[in-house]
Every structure is written in structure tokens, then in C-alpha cells.
Short mmCIF file of C-alpha atoms in Angstrom, two decimals:
data_model
loop_
_atom_site.label_atom_id
_atom_site.label_comp_id
_atom_site.label_asym_id
_atom_site.label_seq_id
_atom_site.Cartn_x
_atom_site.Cartn_y
_atom_site.Cartn_z
CA UNK W 401 0.72 19.92 19.07
CA UNK W 402 3.65 20.05 21.05
CA UNK W 403 5.34 24.10 21.96
CA UNK W 404 8.69 22.31 20.82
CA UNK W 405 6.92 22.11 17.27
CA UNK W 406 5.35 25.34 17.37
CA UNK W 407 8.53 26.75 18.98
CA UNK W 408 10.69 26.43 15.83
CA UNK W 409 8.51 26.77 12.76
CA UNK W 410 10.65 26.12 9.20
CA UNK W 411 7.84 27.61 6.78
CA UNK W 412 9.58 26.73 3.24
CA UNK W 413 8.03 28.49 0.24
CA UNK W 414 8.99 29.64 -4.06
CA UNK W 415 8.61 33.25 -4.23
CA UNK W 416 10.98 36.37 -5.69
CA UNK W 417 12.24 36.68 -9.03
CA UNK W 418 15.37 34.72 -8.16
CA UNK W 419 13.10 31.15 -8.74
CA UNK W 420 14.60 30.15 -5.34
CA UNK W 421 12.14 29.06 -2.53
CA UNK W 422 13.11 31.22 0.45
CA UNK W 423 13.99 28.99 4.05
CA UNK W 424 12.49 30.99 6.94
CA UNK W 425 13.43 29.88 10.45
CA UNK W 426 11.36 31.35 12.78
CA UNK W 427 13.46 30.61 15.89
CA UNK W 428 11.49 32.32 19.66
CA UNK W 429 14.18 34.75 19.80
CA UNK W 430 14.30 36.18 15.93
CA UNK W 431 14.42 34.95 12.51
CA UNK W 432 16.16 33.94 10.44
CA UNK W 433 16.40 34.56 5.87
CA UNK W 434 18.28 32.11 4.24
CA UNK W 435 18.74 32.31 0.66
#
């Protein structure tokens, strides 16, 4: 595994009452939530 792939991880999973999949983008500095 390359460190570049582990640095930026994009996890997509459906959760919540909105029935909309939430996209979690983890950067080396913080976490950004896109709904």
C-alpha cells in the first residue's frame, strides 16, 4: 500500500434519516463532511 492512498481516504456510506449517502473526505489536516 502506498502512503498516498492512506493519506486521503474517501468513505461513502448511507446513514441518517435523510436517506442520503454521506461522503466523508479525510485529509491529512482535518475532516470534511459533504451531505
